[in-house]
Tab-separated table of C-alpha atoms in Angstrom:
chain	number	residue	atom	x	y	z
A	250	MET	CA	0.062	-0.162	0.202
A	251	ASN	CA	1.483	3.151	-1.394
A	252	ILE	CA	0.369	6.176	0.895
A	253	ASP	CA	1.631	9.465	-0.235
A	254	PHE	CA	0.915	12.934	1.353
A	255	ALA	CA	2.549	15.423	-1.292
A	256	GLY	CA	1.266	18.791	-1.272
A	257	LYS	CA	-1.062	18.319	2.096
A	258	THR	CA	-0.756	20.369	4.903
A	259	VAL	CA	-0.715	18.595	8.438
A	260	ILE	CA	-1.298	19.200	11.908
A	261	VAL	CA	0.204	17.345	14.544
A	262	THR	CA	-0.465	18.334	18.178
A	263	GLY	CA	1.381	16.793	21.161
A	264	ALA	CA	4.500	16.182	18.814
A	265	ALA	CA	7.473	16.602	21.267
A	266	HIS	CA	7.633	12.986	21.732
A	267	GLY	CA	6.293	9.611	21.515
A	268	PHE	CA	2.975	8.923	19.639
A	269	GLY	CA	2.853	12.867	17.819
A	270	ARG	CA	6.702	12.726	16.907
A	271	ALA	CA	6.281	9.472	15.342
A	272	ILE	CA	3.172	10.913	13.303
A	273	ALA	CA	4.516	13.926	12.348
A	274	LEU	CA	7.683	12.343	10.909
A	275	ALA	CA	5.726	9.422	9.079
A	276	PHE	CA	3.873	12.338	7.587
A	277	ALA	CA	6.940	14.591	6.685
A	278	SER	CA	8.518	11.549	5.229
A	279	ARG	CA	5.708	11.303	2.763
A	280	GLY	CA	5.921	14.662	1.425
A	281	ALA	CA	3.613	16.704	3.704
A	282	THR	CA	4.397	19.720	4.952
A	283	VAL	CA	3.887	19.124	9.223
A	284	HIS	CA	3.122	22.150	11.494
A	285	ALA	CA	4.295	20.235	14.991
A	286	CYS	CA	2.811	21.508	17.819
A	287	ASP	CA	3.376	21.281	21.849
A	288	VAL	CA	3.924	23.102	24.811
A	289	ASN	CA	7.564	21.360	24.976
A	290	GLU	CA	9.772	23.547	23.142
A	291	ALA	CA	13.024	21.257	23.556
A	292	GLY	CA	10.788	18.126	22.352
A	293	LEU	CA	9.701	20.248	19.403
A	294	ALA	CA	13.102	21.012	18.268
A	295	GLU	CA	14.456	17.450	18.619
A	296	THR	CA	11.083	16.188	16.164
A	297	ALA	CA	12.153	18.944	13.816
A	298	ALA	CA	15.744	17.943	13.646
A	299	LEU	CA	14.704	14.443	12.855
A	300	GLY	CA	12.724	15.298	9.551
A	301	GLU	CA	12.432	17.671	6.500
A	302	ASN	CA	9.320	19.703	6.207
A	303	VAL	CA	8.424	20.023	9.718
A	304	ARG	CA	7.451	23.240	11.222
A	305	THR	CA	7.026	23.771	15.000
A	306	HIS	CA	4.676	25.914	17.136
A	307	LEU	CA	4.406	26.493	20.931
A	308	LEU	CA	0.634	25.817	21.424
A	309	ASP	CA	-1.432	25.341	24.750
A	310	VAL	CA	-4.260	23.080	23.152
A	311	GLY	CA	-6.168	24.138	25.537
A	312	ASP	CA	-6.151	27.683	24.690
A	313	ARG	CA	-9.079	28.029	22.086
A	314	SER	CA	-7.519	31.849	21.213
A	315	ALA	CA	-3.902	30.400	20.554
A	316	ALA	CA	-5.756	27.199	18.270
A	317	GLN	CA	-7.656	30.025	16.415
A	318	ARG	CA	-4.738	31.975	16.066
A	319	LEU	CA	-2.367	29.119	14.756
A	320	ILE	CA	-4.573	28.180	12.084
A	321	ALA	CA	-5.277	32.050	10.873
A	322	GLY	CA	-1.342	32.130	10.510
A	323	ILE	CA	-1.223	28.796	8.415
A	324	GLU	CA	-3.953	30.341	6.322
A	325	ALA	CA	-2.438	33.604	5.774
A	326	GLU	CA	0.385	31.851	4.143
A	327	GLY	CA	-1.974	30.916	1.393
A	328	ALA	CA	-2.064	27.267	2.714
A	329	THR	CA	-5.188	25.346	4.222
A	330	VAL	CA	-4.783	22.403	6.832
A	331	ASP	CA	-5.777	19.299	4.932
A	332	ILE	CA	-5.344	16.929	8.199
A	333	LEU	CA	-5.617	17.561	11.770
A	334	VAL	CA	-3.819	14.816	14.441
A	335	ASN	CA	-4.819	15.589	17.665
A	336	ASN	CA	-2.776	13.826	19.614
A	337	ALA	CA	-2.040	16.232	22.647
A	338	GLY	CA	-3.156	14.936	25.969
A	339	GLY	CA	-1.679	12.644	28.681
A	340	VAL	CA	-2.015	12.928	32.795
A	341	ARG	CA	-0.354	15.888	33.373
A	342	GLY	CA	1.773	14.162	35.794
A	343	GLN	CA	-0.846	12.959	37.755
A	344	VAL	CA	-1.621	8.936	39.488
A	345	GLY	CA	-4.367	7.215	40.338
A	346	ARG	CA	-6.141	8.564	43.942
A	347	PRO	CA	-9.365	7.780	45.606
A	348	ILE	CA	-12.306	10.269	44.098
A	349	GLU	CA	-12.681	11.954	47.330
A	350	GLU	CA	-9.159	13.503	46.840
A	351	ILE	CA	-9.547	15.045	43.296
A	352	SER	CA	-9.895	18.557	42.946
A	353	GLU	CA	-11.290	20.392	40.475
A	354	GLU	CA	-8.257	21.741	39.117
A	355	ASP	CA	-6.979	18.469	38.648
A	356	TRP	CA	-9.973	16.986	37.018
A	357	GLN	CA	-10.038	19.832	34.597
A	358	SER	CA	-6.752	20.053	33.715
A	359	ILE	CA	-6.639	16.842	32.520
A	360	PHE	CA	-10.184	17.403	30.389
A	361	ASP	CA	-8.357	20.502	28.846
A	362	VAL	CA	-5.510	18.760	26.739
A	363	ASN	CA	-7.488	16.040	26.410
A	364	LEU	CA	-10.994	16.556	25.253
A	365	SER	CA	-11.051	20.504	25.440
A	366	GLY	CA	-8.213	20.376	23.204
A	367	ALA	CA	-9.292	18.459	20.512
A	368	PHE	CA	-12.765	20.255	19.885
A	369	PHE	CA	-11.127	23.685	19.806
A	370	MET	CA	-8.622	22.351	17.296
A	371	ALA	CA	-11.260	21.074	15.198
A	372	GLN	CA	-13.334	23.891	15.573
A	373	ALA	CA	-10.279	25.822	14.430
A	374	VAL	CA	-9.510	23.889	11.065
A	375	ALA	CA	-12.982	22.566	10.144
A	376	PRO	CA	-13.674	26.437	8.008
A	377	GLY	CA	-11.007	25.823	5.992
A	378	MET	CA	-11.839	22.253	5.302
A	379	LYS	CA	-15.442	23.058	4.530
A	380	ARG	CA	-14.090	25.530	1.829
A	381	GLN	CA	-11.788	23.239	0.056
A	382	LYS	CA	-14.770	20.185	0.584
A	383	TYR	CA	-12.350	18.133	2.091
A	384	GLY	CA	-10.457	16.977	5.414
A	385	ARG	CA	-9.310	14.786	7.686
A	386	ILE	CA	-9.469	15.015	11.395
A	387	ILE	CA	-7.829	11.827	13.292
A	388	ASN	CA	-8.154	11.978	17.264
A	389	ILE	CA	-5.713	9.891	19.585
A	390	SER	CA	-7.723	8.904	22.361
A	391	SER	CA	-6.983	5.582	24.630
A	392	GLY	CA	-7.962	2.156	25.612
A	393	ALA	CA	-8.915	4.117	29.029
A	394	GLY	CA	-11.604	5.440	26.952
A	395	LEU	CA	-13.053	2.436	25.858
A	396	GLY	CA	-12.806	0.352	28.932
A	397	ILE	CA	-10.674	1.738	32.318
A	398	SER	CA	-7.445	3.385	32.869
A	399	LEU	CA	-5.019	1.169	33.931
A	400	THR	CA	-3.428	4.260	36.117
A	401	GLY	CA	-6.873	4.613	37.926
A	402	ILE	CA	-7.003	8.454	36.892
A	403	GLN	CA	-10.843	9.121	36.554
A	404	ALA	CA	-10.472	12.268	34.308
A	405	TYR	CA	-8.041	11.000	31.970
A	406	ALA	CA	-10.844	7.556	31.229
A	407	SER	CA	-13.467	10.366	31.419
A	408	ALA	CA	-11.795	12.822	28.795
A	409	LYS	CA	-10.946	10.017	26.399
A	410	ALA	CA	-14.325	8.422	26.654
A	411	GLY	CA	-15.798	11.941	25.508
A	412	GLN	CA	-13.119	12.096	22.845
A	413	ILE	CA	-14.629	9.135	21.030
A	414	GLY	CA	-17.884	10.620	21.338
A	415	LEU	CA	-16.833	13.882	19.619
A	416	THR	CA	-15.090	11.696	17.191
A	417	ARG	CA	-18.389	10.100	15.986
A	418	GLN	CA	-20.271	13.674	16.215
A	419	LEU	CA	-18.377	15.745	14.099
A	420	ALA	CA	-18.372	13.051	11.975
A	421	HIS	CA	-21.872	13.381	11.019
A	422	GLU	CA	-21.751	16.717	11.348
A	423	LEU	CA	-18.565	17.485	8.900
A	424	GLY	CA	-19.151	14.558	6.423
A	425	ALA	CA	-21.264	16.236	4.141
A	426	TRP	CA	-18.300	18.261	3.042
A	427	ASN	CA	-16.209	15.181	2.599
A	428	ILE	CA	-14.805	15.788	5.908
A	429	THR	CA	-13.828	12.116	7.920
A	430	VAL	CA	-12.899	11.943	11.815
A	431	ASN	CA	-11.604	9.092	13.119
A	432	ASN	CA	-10.167	7.882	16.030
A	433	VAL	CA	-7.371	5.606	17.070
A	434	ALA	CA	-7.312	4.018	20.722
A	435	PRO	CA	-3.620	2.820	21.493
A	436	GLY	CA	-3.127	0.201	24.140
A	437	PHE	CA	-0.220	0.426	26.404
A	438	VAL	CA	3.024	1.669	24.570
A	439	ARG	CA	6.304	3.088	26.124
A	440	SER	CA	6.917	6.460	24.303
A	441	ASN	CA	7.307	8.857	26.763
A	442	PRO	CA	8.460	9.635	30.427
A	443	THR	CA	5.313	9.221	31.833
A	444	THR	CA	4.748	5.913	30.463
A	445	GLU	CA	7.988	4.805	31.100
A	446	ARG	CA	7.571	5.729	34.987
A	447	GLN	CA	4.066	3.498	34.420
A	448	TRP	CA	6.158	0.573	33.293
A	449	ASP	CA	8.702	0.828	36.101
A	450	ALA	CA	5.784	1.358	38.807
A	451	MET	CA	4.014	-2.113	37.540
A	452	GLY	CA	6.870	-4.133	38.622
A	453	GLU	CA	8.110	-7.478	36.966
A	454	ASP	CA	4.698	-9.045	38.313
A	455	GLY	CA	2.641	-5.875	36.914
A	456	GLN	CA	4.463	-6.192	33.620
A	457	ALA	CA	4.261	-9.817	32.913
A	458	LYS	CA	0.557	-9.781	33.730
A	459	LEU	CA	0.072	-6.765	30.973
A	460	LEU	CA	1.657	-8.745	28.154
A	461	GLN	CA	0.177	-12.071	29.192
A	462	ASN	CA	-3.127	-9.724	28.132
A	463	ILE	CA	-2.130	-8.991	24.822
A	464	ALA	CA	-2.891	-11.431	22.028
A	465	LEU	CA	0.530	-10.830	20.915
A	466	LYS	CA	2.557	-11.054	23.811
A	467	ARG	CA	4.015	-7.783	23.223
A	468	LEU	CA	4.267	-4.177	23.716
A	469	GLY	CA	3.901	-1.792	20.516
A	470	VAL	CA	5.503	0.986	19.458
A	471	PRO	CA	4.975	4.825	18.285
A	472	ASP	CA	4.991	3.520	14.669
A	473	ASP	CA	2.134	1.199	15.056
A	474	ILE	CA	0.357	4.267	16.047
A	475	ALA	CA	1.556	6.525	13.540
A	476	ALA	CA	0.589	3.767	10.682
A	477	MET	CA	-3.069	3.665	11.904
A	478	VAL	CA	-3.069	7.629	11.810
A	479	LEU	CA	-1.493	7.190	8.223
A	480	PHE	CA	-3.973	5.034	7.079
A	481	PHE	CA	-7.138	7.386	8.406
A	482	ALA	CA	-5.489	10.142	6.840
A	483	SER	CA	-5.373	8.308	3.468
A	484	ASP	CA	-7.361	8.279	0.510
A	485	PHE	CA	-7.827	4.478	1.116
A	486	ALA	CA	-9.656	5.557	4.447
A	487	GLY	CA	-12.094	7.596	2.125
A	488	TRP	CA	-15.309	6.373	3.125
A	489	VAL	CA	-14.148	5.608	6.698
A	490	SER	CA	-15.981	7.859	9.427
A	491	GLY	CA	-16.757	8.191	12.752
A	492	GLN	CA	-14.842	4.589	13.695
A	493	VAL	CA	-12.563	3.684	16.681
A	494	ILE	CA	-9.875	1.598	15.925
A	495	SER	CA	-7.708	-0.195	19.127
A	496	VAL	CA	-4.326	-0.230	18.105
A	497	ASP	CA	-3.504	-2.560	21.256
A	498	GLY	CA	-1.647	-5.473	19.668
A	499	GLY	CA	-5.301	-7.491	20.387
A	500	LYS	CA	-7.461	-7.904	23.759
């Protein structure tokens, strides 16, 4: 399957490491102009150094005005965003705690990046995609959005489930303009400092149990997630929308 994105303009959020970096580089290596966004400036610089046609932007996706400014700036240069990958997310340093210990700030901060950010970015690119009657929006959720959070973080499981609902809703709203909206739900992948800490915290018994529950008996890598994103963004998925695909080695 030859997938090419020459001439396409792509935005990837959360592109400073892990899934986002792998996704950004996968598009860039296939000819796209990639706008890599994150709050981590050093990580963005590392991503850009690894691929051609990668431009970087400091962006907090939970800031609606900042999202609007980014898209306005890209369009002012004569481009329209063809593909948006909402990968920014995570647990923002939190760990699983009993429900009565969760503050309003703890709850909201996870929703800001995982759910509100996906909405704000989609909202910003939608007018341009409608004008050109073409677009691909791919949201990166989690197995936690389909089941439970392995780390017990209530807001994370809830926000990722909400993102899956947003995917389905936007697929129906935007489909008339030939805009597809799909979702990738990764399983546990050691892809960034947070997942490394989670892996270490499991201990040998927990790690063995996790692997035993995976059909393929091994962990995936960020490129496995990027491959599914490329499919959803490609012409091969032109009649696929509102779908959630688990990339988790089989559960």
